[in-house]
Short mmCIF file of C-alpha atoms in Angstrom, two decimals:
data_model
loop_
_atom_site.label_atom_id
_atom_site.label_comp_id
_atom_site.label_asym_id
_atom_site.label_seq_id
_atom_site.Cartn_x
_atom_site.Cartn_y
_atom_site.Cartn_z
CA VAL A 708 -1.20 89.75 30.32
CA LEU A 709 0.24 93.30 29.72
CA ARG A 710 0.96 95.05 26.44
CA PRO A 711 4.38 97.01 26.49
CA ASP A 712 3.36 99.17 23.72
CA GLU A 713 -0.14 99.91 25.52
CA SER A 714 -0.75 102.61 28.06
CA PRO A 715 -2.87 102.03 31.09
CA MET A 716 -5.32 104.06 29.79
CA ARG A 717 -5.58 101.89 26.75
CA HIS A 718 -5.47 98.66 28.80
CA LEU A 719 -8.56 99.93 30.62
CA ALA A 720 -10.45 101.07 27.95
CA ARG A 721 -10.18 97.48 26.23
CA LEU A 722 -11.25 95.78 29.37
CA ALA A 723 -13.84 98.04 30.27
CA ALA A 724 -15.49 97.25 26.69
CA GLN A 725 -15.63 93.67 27.25
CA THR A 726 -16.93 94.14 31.57
CA GLN A 727 -18.48 97.50 31.92
CA PRO A 728 -19.62 99.03 28.52
CA GLN A 729 -21.02 101.89 29.97
CA THR A 730 -18.27 103.76 31.60
CA THR A 731 -16.92 107.01 30.50
CA THR A 732 -13.07 108.02 30.06
CA GLN A 733 -13.17 110.06 33.07
CA ASP A 734 -14.24 106.87 35.14
CA TRP A 735 -11.25 105.40 33.63
CA ARG A 736 -9.22 108.20 34.47
CA ASN A 737 -10.33 108.37 37.98
CA TRP A 738 -9.96 104.67 38.23
CA LEU A 739 -5.99 104.58 37.09
CA GLY A 740 -5.75 107.68 39.50
CA ARG A 741 -6.86 105.51 42.50
CA PHE A 742 -4.03 103.47 41.80
CA GLN A 743 -1.54 106.35 40.82
CA PHE A 744 -1.84 106.39 37.60
CA SER A 745 -2.70 109.71 36.72
CA GLY A 746 -1.76 112.35 34.00
CA GLU A 747 0.98 111.21 31.70
CA MET A 748 1.59 108.19 33.81
CA ALA A 749 -1.74 107.23 32.19
CA GLU A 750 -0.64 107.75 28.87
CA GLN A 751 2.72 105.85 29.58
CA ALA A 752 3.85 103.01 27.69
CA VAL A 753 3.39 100.16 29.84
CA GLY A 754 6.61 98.57 28.78
CA SER A 755 8.76 101.60 30.14
CA MET A 756 7.32 100.79 33.86
CA SER A 757 9.27 99.45 36.37
CA GLY A 758 8.31 95.80 38.21
CA GLY A 759 5.92 97.42 40.50
CA GLU A 760 4.43 99.92 38.43
CA LYS A 761 3.56 96.92 36.26
CA ALA A 762 2.01 95.17 39.56
CA ARG A 763 0.19 97.99 40.44
CA LEU A 764 -1.65 98.17 37.03
CA LEU A 765 -2.27 94.48 37.10
CA LEU A 766 -3.71 94.96 40.42
CA ALA A 767 -6.05 97.89 38.92
CA LEU A 768 -7.33 96.23 36.18
CA LEU A 769 -8.00 92.92 38.25
CA VAL A 770 -10.13 94.59 41.25
CA TRP A 771 -11.99 96.28 37.95
CA GLN A 772 -13.32 93.49 37.19
CA ARG A 773 -15.36 93.64 40.79
CA PRO A 774 -14.58 89.72 40.88
CA ASN A 775 -16.56 87.84 43.50
CA VAL A 776 -13.38 85.95 44.89
CA LEU A 777 -10.15 86.65 45.28
CA LEU A 778 -7.39 84.19 46.03
CA LEU A 779 -3.79 85.67 46.70
CA ASP A 780 -0.75 83.95 47.79
CA GLU A 781 2.09 86.79 48.79
CA PRO A 782 0.46 89.67 46.96
CA THR A 783 3.10 91.74 48.39
CA ASN A 784 6.38 90.41 47.55
CA HIS A 785 8.23 92.46 45.58
CA LEU A 786 5.98 95.80 45.57
CA ASP A 787 7.05 98.99 46.17
CA LEU A 788 5.78 100.56 49.27
CA ALA A 789 3.13 102.67 46.66
CA THR A 790 1.95 99.56 45.56
CA ARG A 791 1.44 97.94 48.72
CA GLU A 792 -0.73 100.97 49.68
CA ALA A 793 -2.72 100.39 46.72
CA LEU A 794 -3.38 97.07 47.26
CA THR A 795 -4.06 97.30 50.88
CA LEU A 796 -6.58 100.10 49.92
CA ALA A 797 -8.02 98.20 47.06
CA LEU A 798 -8.42 94.96 49.63
CA GLN A 799 -10.42 96.91 52.12
CA GLU A 800 -12.82 98.50 49.49
CA PHE A 801 -13.30 94.83 48.36
CA GLY A 802 -16.74 93.37 48.90
CA GLY A 803 -16.33 90.06 47.44
CA ALA A 804 -15.01 86.97 49.41
CA MET A 805 -11.07 87.22 49.81
CA LEU A 806 -8.44 84.33 51.10
CA LEU A 807 -5.06 85.93 51.68
CA VAL A 808 -1.85 84.24 52.42
CA SER A 809 0.81 86.54 53.63
CA HIS A 810 4.02 87.34 55.68
CA ASP A 811 2.91 91.34 55.69
CA ARG A 812 1.72 91.81 59.21
CA ALA A 813 0.40 95.55 57.98
CA LEU A 814 -1.96 93.71 55.20
CA LEU A 815 -3.31 91.34 57.39
CA ARG A 816 -3.93 93.66 60.30
CA ALA A 817 -5.85 96.07 57.73
CA ALA A 818 -7.85 93.65 54.91
CA CYS A 819 -8.47 90.76 57.36
CA ASP A 820 -11.85 90.04 59.54
CA ASP A 821 -11.01 86.20 60.23
CA TYR A 822 -7.81 84.21 60.80
CA TRP A 823 -7.30 80.70 59.85
CA LEU A 824 -4.29 79.05 61.54
CA VAL A 825 -2.17 75.98 59.35
CA ALA A 826 -0.64 73.77 61.82
CA ASP A 827 0.01 70.15 62.62
CA GLY A 828 -1.79 69.20 59.04
CA GLN A 829 -5.21 70.73 60.13
CA VAL A 830 -6.67 74.14 59.40
CA ARG A 831 -9.50 75.38 61.44
CA ASP A 832 -10.12 79.10 63.18
CA PHE A 833 -7.91 81.14 64.84
CA GLU A 834 -10.11 82.82 67.68
CA GLY A 835 -7.83 86.17 68.30
CA ASP A 836 -5.44 88.69 66.39
CA LEU A 837 -2.40 88.11 65.14
CA ASP A 838 -0.66 89.44 68.86
CA ASP A 839 -2.19 86.26 69.64
CA TYR A 840 -0.87 84.38 67.21
CA GLN A 841 3.08 85.75 68.11
CA ARG A 842 2.06 84.68 71.82
CA TRP A 843 0.62 81.53 69.94
CA LEU A 844 3.92 80.69 67.97
CA LEU A 845 6.11 81.23 71.44
CA GLU A 846 4.83 79.46 73.67
CA ARG A 847 4.60 76.11 70.65
CA ALA A 848 8.62 76.63 69.94
CA ARG A 849 9.23 76.79 73.78
CA ALA A 850 6.97 73.45 74.68
CA ARG A 851 9.17 71.58 71.75
CA MET A 852 12.26 72.79 72.71
CA ARG A 853 11.25 71.78 76.67
CA GLU A 854 9.89 68.43 75.34
CA ARG A 855 13.75 68.08 73.53
CA GLU A 856 15.64 68.90 77.06
CA PRO A 857 14.73 65.23 78.78
CA GLN A 858 15.12 63.27 76.18
CA ALA A 859 18.36 64.37 75.44
CA SER A 860 19.18 63.68 79.20
CA SER A 861 18.06 60.15 78.76
CA ASP A 862 19.43 59.48 75.53
CA ALA A 863 23.16 60.49 77.23
CA ALA A 864 22.53 58.04 80.59
CA PRO A 865 22.60 54.66 78.63
CA ALA A 866 26.11 55.13 77.32
CA MET A 867 26.91 55.54 81.00
CA SER A 868 25.23 53.56 83.27
CA THR A 869 25.16 50.27 80.20
CA PRO A 870 27.49 47.66 82.18
CA THR A 871 30.15 46.48 79.58
CA ALA A 872 33.41 44.61 79.42
CA ILE A 873 35.34 47.73 78.85
CA GLY A 874 37.87 48.54 81.29
CA GLN A 875 38.47 51.65 83.71
CA GLY A 876 40.43 53.91 81.29
CA SER A 877 37.33 53.45 78.51
CA ARG A 878 34.76 54.66 80.86
CA LYS A 879 36.71 57.74 81.72
CA ASP A 880 37.12 58.72 77.91
CA LEU A 881 33.31 57.90 77.18
CA ARG A 882 32.16 60.39 80.76
CA ARG A 883 35.09 62.71 79.14
CA ASN A 884 33.65 62.84 75.68
CA ALA A 885 30.24 62.94 76.95
CA ALA A 886 31.29 66.04 78.74
CA GLN A 887 32.72 67.53 76.42
CA SER A 888 29.95 66.97 73.98
CA ARG A 889 27.47 68.74 76.53
CA GLN A 890 29.99 71.79 76.74
CA GLN A 891 30.14 72.05 73.16
CA LEU A 892 26.14 72.15 72.66
CA ALA A 893 25.94 74.28 75.16
CA GLN A 894 28.51 76.53 73.70
CA GLN A 895 26.74 76.72 70.77
CA LEU A 896 23.38 77.25 72.03
CA ARG A 897 24.38 79.98 74.37
CA PRO A 898 24.29 82.52 72.09
CA LEU A 899 21.20 81.41 69.98
CA GLN A 900 19.28 81.48 73.34
CA ARG A 901 20.45 84.86 74.01
CA GLU A 902 19.03 86.49 70.35
CA MET A 903 16.28 84.61 70.82
CA THR A 904 15.42 86.25 74.34
CA GLN A 905 16.50 89.73 72.50
CA ALA A 906 13.66 88.98 70.22
CA GLU A 907 11.39 88.30 72.52
CA GLN A 908 11.99 91.43 74.18
CA ARG A 909 11.65 93.54 70.84
CA LEU A 910 8.44 91.86 70.33
CA ALA A 911 6.87 93.21 73.15
CA ALA A 912 8.20 96.74 72.72
CA LEU A 913 6.70 96.99 69.28
CA GLN A 914 3.47 95.80 70.91
CA ALA A 915 3.74 98.37 73.53
CA GLU A 916 4.55 100.78 70.99
CA ARG A 917 1.87 99.90 68.58
CA ALA A 918 -0.87 99.70 71.52
CA ALA A 919 0.18 103.59 73.05
CA LEU A 920 -0.22 105.15 69.35
CA GLU A 921 -3.51 103.03 68.37
CA GLN A 922 -4.33 105.11 71.73
CA GLU A 923 -3.04 107.86 70.35
CA LEU A 924 -4.95 107.83 67.47
CA ILE A 925 -8.14 108.11 68.95
CA VAL A 926 -8.20 111.30 70.65
CA ALA A 927 -5.34 112.47 68.01
CA ARG A 928 -6.76 115.88 66.15
CA ASP A 929 -3.63 117.01 64.65
CA ALA A 930 -3.01 115.73 60.57
CA ALA A 931 0.76 115.83 60.56
CA ARG A 932 1.01 114.06 64.20
CA ILE A 933 -2.19 111.41 62.98
CA ALA A 934 -0.08 110.75 59.51
CA GLU A 935 3.41 110.32 61.57
CA CYS A 936 1.66 108.20 64.01
CA GLY A 937 0.38 105.65 60.90
CA ARG A 938 3.56 105.87 59.48
CA ARG A 939 5.60 104.49 62.56
CA ILE A 940 2.81 101.86 63.11
CA LYS A 941 3.22 100.34 59.54
CA GLY A 942 7.06 100.65 60.28
CA ILE A 943 6.59 98.80 64.00
CA GLY A 944 4.55 95.85 61.56
CA ASP A 945 7.29 95.60 58.78
CA GLU A 946 9.47 95.47 62.06
CA GLU A 947 7.77 92.54 63.35
CA GLY A 948 7.48 90.58 60.50
CA MET A 949 11.47 90.51 60.32
CA VAL A 950 12.24 90.19 63.93
CA GLU A 951 9.40 86.90 63.97
CA ALA A 952 10.64 86.05 61.32
CA ARG A 953 14.57 85.03 62.89
CA TRP A 954 12.71 84.33 66.06
CA LEU A 955 11.60 81.11 64.24
CA GLU A 956 15.13 81.10 62.28
CA LEU A 957 16.78 81.05 65.70
CA ALA A 958 13.96 78.43 67.42
CA SER A 959 14.88 76.08 64.35
CA GLN A 960 18.35 76.10 64.61
CA ILE A 961 18.25 74.94 68.61
CA GLU A 962 15.88 72.29 68.11
CA ALA A 963 17.77 71.13 65.27
CA LEU A 964 21.02 70.99 67.64
CA GLN A 965 19.35 69.61 70.50
CA ALA A 966 17.63 67.03 68.38
CA GLY A 967 21.48 66.17 67.44
#
């Protein structure tokens, strides 16, 4: 628990006395500096810090303890950019086991060696990377929509073909109402399907841009260009996450409409 009236240095000094008593004041300063608490910032009262800075300090104190296992559930939620970068670096250097649940594609790419797929009440190894997972999601949603289409047609058929003791006018009304329902459904689906197609095209473009930048980084020698490519790759990861979330939302809306 953070104490509002104490500084990062004071927090780490107390923790170090319990976990690594052989360390020095300079060791503490070096460690806090890795999490962007240097100079006056290391001596500033925690109570005056932002939420992101407090989260970064908690991360520094956690990793200092060198746990054997880390269980992290959406750790980048509500973190500022600096804290997200500090977390990524810390996890890359972490030597223990780690179970990470996150929608932050950039963090997953940087910190994870293996992926598990949680679906249909099962947890299993996923053979592939995040791009493969994106393709798996798209195909899964398309398959579900294809399954819905014949069901919707068969549900409409009995109302048209079942013999009943009704007049010709009533049959016309039924046919007209069914046609109006189909037209209304098509009107509702059309903009959603159009936006879904646009999202798929955008994801494909982002993946192609990422691949080109990664190839450029292999041979790049200019430091400024390397930094620029790195920033753009991170931006691509952030946008991919947003586009993917919107695609899943659209797929859910389409499935609900087709289910009636």
